[in-house]
Amino acid sequence: MLRQASRLLARGPILAARPRPFSTDLPAAQSADATFTEAWAKVIPNMDPPKTPLSFMQPRPPTPSSIPSKLTVNFVLPYASELATKEVDMVIVPATTGQMGVLPGHVATIAELKPGVLSVHEGNEVTKYFVSSGFVFIHANSFADIIAVEAVPLDQLDANLVQKGLADFTSKLSSATTDLEKAEAQIGIDVHSALNSALTG
Amino acid sequence: MAMAALRREGRRFAPLISPRPITAVRSSPIAPTHEDEGPIGVRYISTQVVRNRMKSVKNIQKITKAMKMVAASKLRAVQTKAENSRGLWQPFTALLGDLPSVDVKKSVVVTISSDKGLCGGINSTSVKISKGIHKLNSGPEKETKYVILGEKAKAQLIRDSKKDIELIITELQKNPLNYTQVSVLADEILKNVEFDALRIVFNKFHSVVSFVPTVSTVLSPEIVEREAESGGKLGDLDNYEVEGGETKGEILQNLAEFQFSCVMFNAVLENACSEQGARMSAMDSSSRNAGDMLDRLTLTYNRTRQASITTELIEIISGASALEG
């Protein structure tokens, strides 16, 4: 009888855990809000607590045990979500350390972006965007979040304006006096030369 | 005394006068100084006064209806922008999580409100929530400061929390909202205010009639490191490789600043939407009230008019009957 009881006891927690083996996301979401709501209720009992961003977001799927076949990409800009949970094969992002290729199963990374070309490879089609700057987060569950400040498809770039801009900023750099002006001119040169190489290369 | 006189009149000319005109006059809010003296002490409101009031109420109704239309068109314009910007803060929350109950020494509450009024209760709600968060985060060795965006919150918070206000920014919506403007604003705040955690209080736009007060928390890079080391929700952050830059700290710094500007952009847009939506519903209920008031005034006017006609008839008939008999 003691053996049965111990068996039952051993089975109990496993049974509770089994339906939600990867529940790292959901209870975490509740408990963050729970401590906040409790603390709020103690101090300000008459008002409802404000909501927090977690309650407006879909929780992300947990890290699967095997490498998935597709990479899920969220490409967002301040004015639009270019790609929202799109399943692709590969993306190449212009990180500060160079062009970085991201495949499903890539190690979790946080990388800052420099002005350059972002290309999204889906099957046989490749979509290219020129990205001004931003960040890319690659999560362990093969989700990639690319947040850029500006992104334009390459065919919308005007080569003449790029050359003119490059010339302008080069002259500004030579005539710059303060550090701030020099930095701004340098940024302008970087962006325009990246645009140039994007159009040519 | 007027009631007694009316009762006497009523008994003599019951089918002609009913007691209702006087009671209607009594219940209307017009001051007694404008009353006219009718015959035999019967007092009633002059029709001129009622007509003036009807004209002004009708004008108010027109104005509030126009304001509602304007707010509706502005809402349509901002709503698309706000919905497009909703994807912007989600990657940050997915990476860094959301820790509104984090324990920090210096928190800064960024209250977002409108510049113009007549938009219902959203600004008061934001201010109440900000004060609540201030209370929640105050204690020994902890301090909370305010950064105020918008005139309405400034008016409310300057009264009792003047010493806690760090920065006040107004006239945000003079030019259409764009990311450049908000990032410059975020830069200013980051330069001038020391913080461990920034809590942005705004009204999130759900629908034209529903605005939810929300607080978004942005942590400074040092606090992010501290929480990552102590495990818990940010414990996975150490698993992330940080590419580029000289040190991880530099990247985290850039990340925190970028997160702040993105979250601010979304917050400002959502608050603008909520403001227009609240103004729409406030103006709508206002024009409906004006319509009701106009109906009641019309009834009063008609009764007053009929009462004066009746009184004239009484005079004529009593005069005629006096002559005859």
Coordinates of C-alpha atoms in Angstrom, one line a residue:
Chain A
M1 CA 0.0 0.0 0.0
L2 CA 2.9 2.3 0.7
R3 CA 4.4 1.5 -2.6
Q4 CA 1.1 2.4 -4.3
A5 CA 0.8 5.6 -2.4
S6 CA 4.3 6.6 -3.5
R7 CA 3.5 5.6 -7.1
L8 CA 0.4 7.8 -7.0
L9 CA 2.4 10.7 -5.4
A10 CA 5.1 10.3 -8.1
R11 CA 2.5 10.3 -10.9
G12 CA 0.6 13.3 -9.6
P13 CA 3.1 16.1 -10.4
I14 CA 4.1 14.4 -13.7
L15 CA 0.4 14.3 -14.7
A16 CA 0.1 18.0 -13.9
A17 CA 3.2 18.8 -15.8
R18 CA 2.6 16.7 -18.9
P19 CA -0.3 18.6 -20.5
R20 CA 1.9 21.7 -20.5
P21 CA 5.5 20.6 -20.8
F22 CA 6.7 23.9 -22.3
S23 CA 4.5 26.3 -20.4
T24 CA 7.4 28.8 -19.8
D25 CA 5.5 31.5 -21.5
L26 CA 2.0 31.4 -20.2
P27 CA 2.3 31.3 -16.4
A28 CA 5.2 33.8 -16.6
A29 CA 2.9 36.3 -18.3
Q30 CA 0.2 35.9 -15.6
S31 CA 2.7 36.2 -12.7
A32 CA 4.3 39.4 -13.9
D33 CA 1.0 41.0 -14.0
A34 CA -0.1 39.2 -10.8
T35 CA 2.7 40.8 -8.6
F36 CA 1.9 44.2 -10.2
T37 CA -1.9 43.8 -9.7
E38 CA -1.4 42.7 -6.2
A39 CA 0.9 45.6 -5.3
W40 CA -1.5 48.0 -7.0
A41 CA -4.5 46.7 -5.2
K42 CA -2.7 47.2 -1.9
V43 CA -1.8 50.8 -2.5
I44 CA -4.7 52.0 -4.6
P45 CA -7.7 49.8 -3.9
N46 CA -10.3 51.9 -5.6
M47 CA -9.0 51.9 -9.2
D48 CA -8.4 49.1 -11.6
P49 CA -4.8 48.6 -12.4
P50 CA -3.6 49.6 -15.8
K51 CA -2.9 47.0 -18.4
T52 CA 0.6 46.1 -19.5
P53 CA 1.9 45.2 -22.9
L54 CA 2.1 41.5 -22.1
S55 CA -1.7 41.2 -22.1
F56 CA -1.8 42.6 -25.6
M57 CA 0.7 40.2 -27.1
Q58 CA 0.5 36.7 -28.4
P59 CA 2.9 34.6 -26.4
R60 CA 5.8 33.2 -28.5
P61 CA 6.0 29.5 -29.0
P62 CA 8.7 27.8 -26.9
T63 CA 11.9 26.4 -28.2
P64 CA 11.2 23.2 -30.0
S65 CA 13.5 20.2 -29.5
S66 CA 14.3 19.8 -33.2
I67 CA 15.3 22.5 -35.6
P68 CA 12.3 23.6 -37.5
S69 CA 12.4 23.8 -41.3
K70 CA 11.4 27.4 -41.7
L71 CA 12.4 30.6 -40.1
T72 CA 9.5 32.8 -38.9
V73 CA 10.3 36.5 -39.6
N74 CA 8.7 39.6 -38.2
F75 CA 10.0 42.6 -40.1
V76 CA 8.5 45.8 -38.6
L77 CA 9.0 49.5 -39.3
P78 CA 7.5 52.4 -37.4
Y79 CA 4.9 52.9 -40.1
A80 CA 4.0 49.4 -41.1
S81 CA 4.7 45.7 -40.4
E82 CA 6.4 44.7 -43.6
L83 CA 6.4 41.0 -42.8
A84 CA 4.4 39.6 -39.9
T85 CA 5.2 36.0 -38.9
K86 CA 6.1 35.0 -42.4
E87 CA 7.7 31.7 -42.9
V88 CA 10.9 31.9 -45.0
D89 CA 14.0 29.8 -45.6
M90 CA 16.7 32.4 -44.9
V91 CA 17.2 36.1 -44.3
I92 CA 20.5 38.0 -44.8
V93 CA 20.7 41.0 -42.5
P94 CA 23.3 43.8 -42.7
A95 CA 24.7 43.6 -39.1
T96 CA 27.4 45.9 -38.0
T97 CA 29.9 43.0 -38.2
G98 CA 28.9 42.4 -41.8
Q99 CA 26.2 40.5 -43.8
M100 CA 24.8 37.8 -41.5
G101 CA 22.8 34.9 -42.8
V102 CA 20.1 33.6 -40.6
L103 CA 18.8 30.1 -41.0
P104 CA 16.3 28.1 -38.9
G105 CA 18.0 26.9 -35.8
H106 CA 20.4 29.9 -35.6
V107 CA 21.8 30.5 -32.2
A108 CA 19.9 33.2 -30.2
T109 CA 21.5 36.6 -31.1
I110 CA 21.0 40.3 -30.6
A111 CA 22.6 42.3 -33.4
E112 CA 22.6 45.9 -34.3
L113 CA 22.1 46.8 -38.0
K114 CA 24.0 49.2 -40.1
P115 CA 22.7 50.7 -43.4
G116 CA 22.6 48.0 -46.0
V117 CA 20.6 45.5 -47.9
L118 CA 18.3 43.0 -46.2
S119 CA 17.3 40.1 -48.4
V120 CA 14.5 37.6 -47.6
H121 CA 14.8 34.2 -49.3
E122 CA 11.6 32.3 -49.7
G123 CA 11.9 29.3 -52.0
N124 CA 13.2 30.7 -55.2
E125 CA 12.2 34.3 -54.7
V126 CA 14.4 36.9 -53.1
T127 CA 13.0 40.2 -51.8
K128 CA 15.6 42.9 -51.2
Y129 CA 15.1 46.0 -49.0
F130 CA 17.5 48.8 -48.2
V131 CA 17.5 49.2 -44.4
S132 CA 18.7 52.4 -42.7
S133 CA 19.4 50.9 -39.3
G134 CA 17.8 49.0 -36.5
F135 CA 18.1 45.8 -34.5
V136 CA 17.6 42.2 -35.2
F137 CA 16.7 39.6 -32.5
I138 CA 17.0 36.0 -33.3
H139 CA 15.3 33.8 -30.8
A140 CA 16.1 30.2 -30.0
N141 CA 12.7 29.1 -31.4
S142 CA 13.6 30.2 -34.9
F143 CA 11.8 33.4 -34.7
A144 CA 13.6 36.5 -36.1
D145 CA 12.4 40.0 -35.3
I146 CA 13.9 42.7 -37.5
I147 CA 13.1 46.2 -36.3
A148 CA 14.3 48.9 -38.7
V149 CA 13.7 52.6 -38.8
E150 CA 13.4 52.9 -42.5
A151 CA 13.3 50.2 -45.2
V152 CA 12.7 50.7 -48.9
P153 CA 12.6 48.1 -51.7
L154 CA 15.7 48.5 -53.9
D155 CA 13.8 49.5 -57.0
Q156 CA 12.5 52.6 -55.3
L157 CA 16.0 54.1 -55.0
D158 CA 17.2 56.8 -57.4
A159 CA 20.8 56.4 -58.4
N160 CA 21.3 60.1 -59.2
L161 CA 20.1 61.3 -55.9
V162 CA 22.3 58.8 -54.2
Q163 CA 25.4 60.2 -56.0
K164 CA 24.4 63.7 -55.3
G165 CA 23.8 62.9 -51.6
L166 CA 27.2 61.3 -51.4
A167 CA 28.9 64.3 -52.9
D168 CA 27.0 66.6 -50.6
F169 CA 28.0 64.8 -47.4
T170 CA 31.6 64.4 -48.5
S171 CA 31.9 68.2 -48.9
K172 CA 30.1 68.7 -45.6
L173 CA 32.6 66.5 -43.9
S174 CA 35.5 68.4 -45.2
S175 CA 33.9 71.7 -44.2
A176 CA 32.7 70.5 -40.8
T177 CA 34.1 72.2 -37.7
T178 CA 32.5 70.7 -34.6
D179 CA 32.5 67.0 -33.6
L180 CA 28.7 66.9 -34.0
E181 CA 28.8 68.2 -37.6
K182 CA 31.6 65.7 -38.4
A183 CA 29.7 62.8 -36.9
E184 CA 26.5 63.8 -38.8
A185 CA 28.4 64.2 -42.1
Q186 CA 30.1 60.8 -41.5
I187 CA 26.8 59.1 -40.9
G188 CA 25.5 60.7 -44.2
I189 CA 28.5 59.3 -46.0
D190 CA 28.1 55.9 -44.6
V191 CA 24.4 55.7 -45.5
H192 CA 25.0 57.0 -49.0
S193 CA 27.9 54.8 -49.8
A194 CA 25.9 51.8 -48.5
L195 CA 23.1 52.9 -50.8
N196 CA 25.6 53.2 -53.7
S197 CA 26.9 49.7 -53.2
A198 CA 23.4 48.4 -52.8
L199 CA 22.4 49.8 -56.2
T200 CA 25.6 48.6 -57.9
G201 CA 26.3 45.3 -56.1
Chain B
M1 CA -49.0 83.6 -4.3
A2 CA -49.0 83.1 -8.0
M3 CA -50.3 79.5 -7.4
A4 CA -53.2 80.8 -5.3
A5 CA -54.1 83.3 -8.0
L6 CA -54.0 80.6 -10.6
R7 CA -56.2 78.3 -8.5
R8 CA -58.8 81.1 -8.3
E9 CA -58.6 81.6 -12.0
G10 CA -58.7 77.9 -12.6
R11 CA -62.0 77.6 -10.7
R12 CA -63.6 80.3 -12.8
F13 CA -62.2 79.5 -16.2
A14 CA -61.3 75.8 -15.8
P15 CA -61.6 74.8 -19.5
L16 CA -59.5 77.7 -20.6
I17 CA -56.5 77.6 -18.3
S18 CA -54.8 74.5 -17.0
P19 CA -52.4 74.8 -14.1
R20 CA -49.6 73.3 -16.2
P21 CA -48.2 76.4 -17.8
I22 CA -47.2 77.8 -14.5
T23 CA -45.7 74.5 -13.3
A24 CA -43.8 74.2 -16.5
V25 CA -42.4 77.7 -15.9
R26 CA -41.6 76.8 -12.4
S27 CA -39.5 73.8 -13.4
S28 CA -37.5 75.6 -16.1
P29 CA -34.2 76.9 -14.8
I30 CA -34.7 80.5 -16.0
A31 CA -34.1 83.1 -13.3
P32 CA -37.2 84.8 -11.9
T33 CA -35.9 88.3 -12.7
H34 CA -37.0 87.9 -16.3
E35 CA -40.7 87.2 -15.5
D36 CA -43.4 89.2 -17.0
E37 CA -46.3 90.4 -15.0
G38 CA -49.5 89.2 -16.6
P39 CA -53.0 90.2 -15.6
I40 CA -54.3 89.5 -12.0
G41 CA -50.8 88.5 -10.8
V42 CA -50.3 85.5 -13.1
R43 CA -46.6 85.4 -13.7
Y44 CA -45.0 83.5 -16.6
I45 CA -41.7 83.6 -18.5
S46 CA -41.4 85.9 -21.4
T47 CA -41.4 84.1 -24.8
Q48 CA -38.4 86.2 -25.8
V49 CA -36.2 84.7 -23.1
V50 CA -37.2 81.2 -24.1
R51 CA -36.6 82.0 -27.7
N52 CA -33.1 83.3 -27.0
R53 CA -32.2 80.2 -25.0
M54 CA -33.5 78.0 -27.8
K55 CA -31.3 79.8 -30.3
S56 CA -28.2 79.4 -28.2
V57 CA -28.9 75.7 -27.5
K58 CA -29.4 75.1 -31.2
N59 CA -26.1 76.7 -32.0
I60 CA -24.4 74.6 -29.4
Q61 CA -25.9 71.5 -30.9
K62 CA -24.6 72.5 -34.3
I63 CA -21.1 73.2 -33.0
T64 CA -20.8 69.9 -31.1
K65 CA -22.1 68.0 -34.1
A66 CA -19.4 69.6 -36.2
M67 CA -16.7 68.9 -33.6
K68 CA -17.8 65.3 -33.7
M69 CA -17.4 65.1 -37.4
V70 CA -14.0 66.7 -37.2
A71 CA -12.9 64.3 -34.5
A72 CA -14.2 61.3 -36.6
S73 CA -12.1 62.3 -39.6
K74 CA -9.0 63.0 -37.5
L75 CA -9.5 59.6 -35.9
R76 CA -9.6 57.8 -39.2
A77 CA -6.3 59.4 -40.2
V78 CA -4.5 58.5 -37.0
Q79 CA -6.0 55.1 -36.5
T80 CA -4.3 53.5 -39.5
K81 CA -0.9 54.9 -38.3
A82 CA -1.5 53.6 -34.8
E83 CA -2.5 50.1 -36.0
N84 CA 0.5 49.9 -38.3
S85 CA 2.8 50.9 -35.4
R86 CA 1.5 48.2 -33.2
G87 CA 4.0 45.7 -34.4
L88 CA 6.9 47.9 -33.3
W89 CA 7.0 47.2 -29.6
Q90 CA 6.2 43.5 -29.7
P91 CA 9.7 42.3 -30.5
F92 CA 11.1 44.2 -27.6
T93 CA 8.5 42.7 -25.2
A94 CA 9.2 39.3 -26.7
L95 CA 12.9 39.7 -26.0
L96 CA 13.0 41.6 -22.8
G97 CA 9.7 40.7 -21.3
D98 CA 7.6 43.1 -19.3
L99 CA 8.3 43.7 -15.7
P100 CA 6.0 46.4 -14.3
S101 CA 6.7 45.3 -10.8
V102 CA 10.5 45.6 -11.0
D103 CA 12.1 47.1 -7.9
V104 CA 14.2 50.1 -8.8
K105 CA 15.5 53.2 -7.1
K106 CA 14.7 55.8 -9.7
S107 CA 11.5 55.5 -11.7
V108 CA 10.3 58.1 -14.1
V109 CA 6.6 58.2 -15.1
V110 CA 6.0 59.5 -18.6
T111 CA 2.4 60.7 -18.7
I112 CA 1.0 61.2 -22.1
S113 CA -2.1 63.4 -22.4
S114 CA -3.7 65.7 -24.9
D115 CA -3.3 69.4 -25.4
K116 CA -6.9 70.2 -26.1
G117 CA -9.8 69.6 -23.9
L118 CA -13.4 68.4 -24.4
C119 CA -12.3 64.8 -24.7
G120 CA -14.0 63.1 -21.9
G121 CA -12.2 61.6 -19.0
I122 CA -9.1 60.1 -20.6
N123 CA -6.6 62.7 -19.3
S124 CA -7.9 62.4 -15.8
T125 CA -7.6 58.6 -16.0
S126 CA -4.0 58.9 -17.1
V127 CA -3.2 61.3 -14.3
K128 CA -4.8 59.1 -11.7
I129 CA -2.9 56.1 -12.9
S130 CA 0.4 58.1 -12.9
K131 CA -0.3 59.2 -9.4
G132 CA -1.0 55.6 -8.5
I133 CA 2.3 54.4 -9.9
H134 CA 4.1 57.2 -8.1
K135 CA 2.5 56.0 -4.9
L136 CA 3.3 52.4 -5.7
N137 CA 7.0 53.2 -6.3
S138 CA 7.7 55.5 -3.5
G139 CA 9.3 54.4 -0.3
P140 CA 12.6 54.7 1.5
E141 CA 15.5 55.2 -1.0
K142 CA 13.1 55.1 -3.9
E143 CA 12.0 58.1 -5.9
T144 CA 9.6 58.7 -8.7
K145 CA 9.7 61.7 -11.1
Y146 CA 7.3 62.8 -13.8
V147 CA 7.8 63.7 -17.4
I148 CA 4.6 65.2 -18.8
L149 CA 3.5 65.3 -22.4
G150 CA 0.5 67.5 -23.0
E151 CA -1.2 70.5 -21.4
K152 CA -4.0 68.7 -19.7
A153 CA -1.8 66.5 -17.5
K154 CA 0.5 69.4 -16.8
A155 CA -2.5 71.4 -15.4
Q156 CA -3.5 68.5 -13.1
L157 CA -0.1 67.4 -12.0
I158 CA 1.4 70.8 -11.4
R159 CA -1.0 71.5 -8.6
D160 CA 0.2 68.9 -6.1
S161 CA 3.3 67.3 -7.6
K162 CA 5.2 70.3 -8.8
K163 CA 8.5 69.3 -7.2
D164 CA 8.5 65.9 -8.8
I165 CA 8.1 67.1 -12.4
E166 CA 11.3 66.9 -14.4
L167 CA 10.2 67.8 -17.9
I168 CA 7.1 69.2 -19.5
I169 CA 6.5 68.9 -23.3
T170 CA 3.5 70.5 -25.0
E171 CA 2.2 71.1 -28.5
L172 CA 3.1 67.6 -29.6
Q173 CA 0.4 67.4 -32.2
K174 CA 1.1 70.7 -34.0
N175 CA 2.6 68.7 -36.9
P176 CA 1.4 65.3 -37.8
L177 CA 3.0 62.7 -35.6
N178 CA 6.0 60.9 -37.1
Y179 CA 8.8 58.8 -35.9
T180 CA 11.6 61.4 -36.3
Q181 CA 9.8 63.8 -34.0
V182 CA 9.2 61.2 -31.4
S183 CA 12.7 59.9 -31.5
V184 CA 14.1 63.4 -31.0
L185 CA 11.7 63.8 -28.0
A186 CA 12.9 60.4 -26.6
D187 CA 16.5 61.6 -27.1
E188 CA 15.7 64.7 -25.0
I189 CA 14.1 62.7 -22.3
L190 CA 17.0 60.2 -22.1
K191 CA 19.6 63.0 -22.0
N192 CA 18.0 65.1 -19.3
V193 CA 16.4 62.5 -17.0
E194 CA 18.2 59.9 -14.9
F195 CA 16.2 56.7 -14.6
D196 CA 16.4 53.1 -13.7
A197 CA 13.0 52.4 -15.1
L198 CA 10.7 54.4 -17.4
R199 CA 7.0 53.8 -17.1
I200 CA 5.0 55.2 -19.9
V201 CA 1.3 55.8 -19.1
F202 CA -1.1 56.2 -22.0
N203 CA -4.6 55.2 -23.1
K204 CA -4.5 52.3 -25.5
F205 CA -7.1 52.5 -28.3
H206 CA -9.3 49.4 -28.5
S207 CA -12.3 50.9 -30.3
V208 CA -14.1 54.1 -30.6
V209 CA -15.8 53.6 -27.3
S210 CA -13.1 51.8 -25.4
F211 CA -9.8 53.2 -24.3
V212 CA -7.7 51.1 -21.8
P213 CA -5.2 52.8 -19.6
T214 CA -1.9 51.0 -20.1
V215 CA 1.6 51.3 -18.6
S216 CA 4.7 50.1 -20.5
T217 CA 7.9 49.7 -18.7
V218 CA 11.3 50.3 -20.3
L219 CA 14.3 49.4 -18.2
S220 CA 17.7 51.0 -18.3
P221 CA 20.6 48.7 -19.4
E222 CA 22.0 48.4 -15.9
I223 CA 18.7 47.1 -14.6
V224 CA 18.4 44.7 -17.5
E225 CA 21.8 43.3 -16.7
R226 CA 20.9 43.0 -13.0
E227 CA 17.6 41.2 -13.8
A228 CA 19.3 38.9 -16.3
E229 CA 21.9 37.9 -13.7
S230 CA 19.4 37.3 -11.0
G231 CA 17.4 34.9 -13.2
G232 CA 13.7 35.0 -13.4
K233 CA 12.1 36.3 -16.5
L234 CA 15.1 37.9 -18.1
G235 CA 17.3 34.9 -17.2
D236 CA 17.4 33.8 -20.9
L237 CA 18.9 37.0 -21.9
D238 CA 22.4 35.7 -21.2
N239 CA 21.9 33.0 -23.7
Y240 CA 21.7 35.5 -26.5
E241 CA 25.0 36.2 -28.3
V242 CA 25.6 39.8 -28.9
E243 CA 27.1 40.6 -32.2
G244 CA 29.1 43.6 -33.0
G245 CA 30.1 46.6 -31.0
E246 CA 32.9 46.6 -28.5
T247 CA 31.0 45.5 -25.4
K248 CA 27.7 44.0 -24.6
G249 CA 26.9 47.0 -22.5
E250 CA 27.0 49.3 -25.5
I251 CA 24.6 47.2 -27.5
L252 CA 22.2 47.0 -24.6
Q253 CA 22.4 50.8 -24.2
N254 CA 21.5 51.2 -27.8
L255 CA 18.8 48.7 -27.4
A256 CA 17.2 50.4 -24.4
E257 CA 17.2 53.7 -26.2
F258 CA 15.7 52.2 -29.4
Q259 CA 13.1 50.4 -27.3
F260 CA 12.1 53.6 -25.6
S261 CA 11.7 55.5 -28.8
C262 CA 9.6 52.7 -30.4
V263 CA 7.4 52.3 -27.4
M264 CA 6.9 56.1 -27.1
F265 CA 6.0 56.3 -30.8
N266 CA 3.3 53.7 -30.4
A267 CA 2.1 55.2 -27.1
V268 CA 1.8 58.7 -28.5
L269 CA -0.2 57.4 -31.6
E270 CA -2.5 55.3 -29.4
N271 CA -3.1 58.2 -27.1
A272 CA -3.9 60.5 -30.1
C273 CA -6.4 57.9 -31.3
S274 CA -8.0 57.6 -27.9
E275 CA -8.2 61.4 -27.6
Q276 CA -10.1 61.7 -30.9
G277 CA -12.4 58.8 -30.0
A278 CA -13.2 60.2 -26.6
R279 CA -13.8 63.6 -28.1
M280 CA -16.2 62.0 -30.7
S281 CA -18.3 60.3 -28.0
A282 CA -18.2 63.4 -25.7
M283 CA -19.4 65.6 -28.5
D284 CA -22.0 63.1 -29.5
S285 CA -23.5 62.9 -26.0
S286 CA -23.3 66.7 -25.8
S287 CA -25.3 67.2 -29.1
R288 CA -27.8 64.6 -27.9
N289 CA -28.2 66.5 -24.6
A290 CA -28.6 69.7 -26.5
G291 CA -31.3 68.1 -28.6
D292 CA -33.2 67.0 -25.5
M293 CA -32.9 70.4 -24.0
L294 CA -34.1 72.0 -27.2
D295 CA -37.2 69.7 -27.1
R296 CA -38.0 70.7 -23.6
L297 CA -37.5 74.3 -24.3
T298 CA -39.8 74.1 -27.4
L299 CA -42.6 72.6 -25.2
T300 CA -42.1 75.4 -22.7
Y301 CA -42.1 78.0 -25.4
N302 CA -45.3 76.6 -26.9
R303 CA -47.1 76.5 -23.6
T304 CA -46.0 80.0 -22.7
R305 CA -47.2 81.2 -26.1
Q306 CA -50.5 79.5 -25.7
A307 CA -50.9 80.8 -22.1
S308 CA -50.4 84.4 -23.3
I309 CA -52.9 83.9 -26.1
T310 CA -55.4 82.5 -23.6
T311 CA -54.8 85.4 -21.2
E312 CA -55.5 87.9 -24.0
L313 CA -58.7 86.1 -24.9
I314 CA -59.8 86.1 -21.2
E315 CA -59.2 89.8 -21.1
I316 CA -61.3 90.4 -24.2
I317 CA -64.1 88.2 -23.1
S318 CA -64.2 89.5 -19.6
G319 CA -64.1 93.0 -20.9
A320 CA -67.0 92.2 -23.3
S321 CA -69.0 90.5 -20.6
A322 CA -68.4 93.4 -18.3
L323 CA -69.8 95.8 -20.9
E324 CA -72.9 93.7 -21.5
G325 CA -73.8 92.7 -18.1

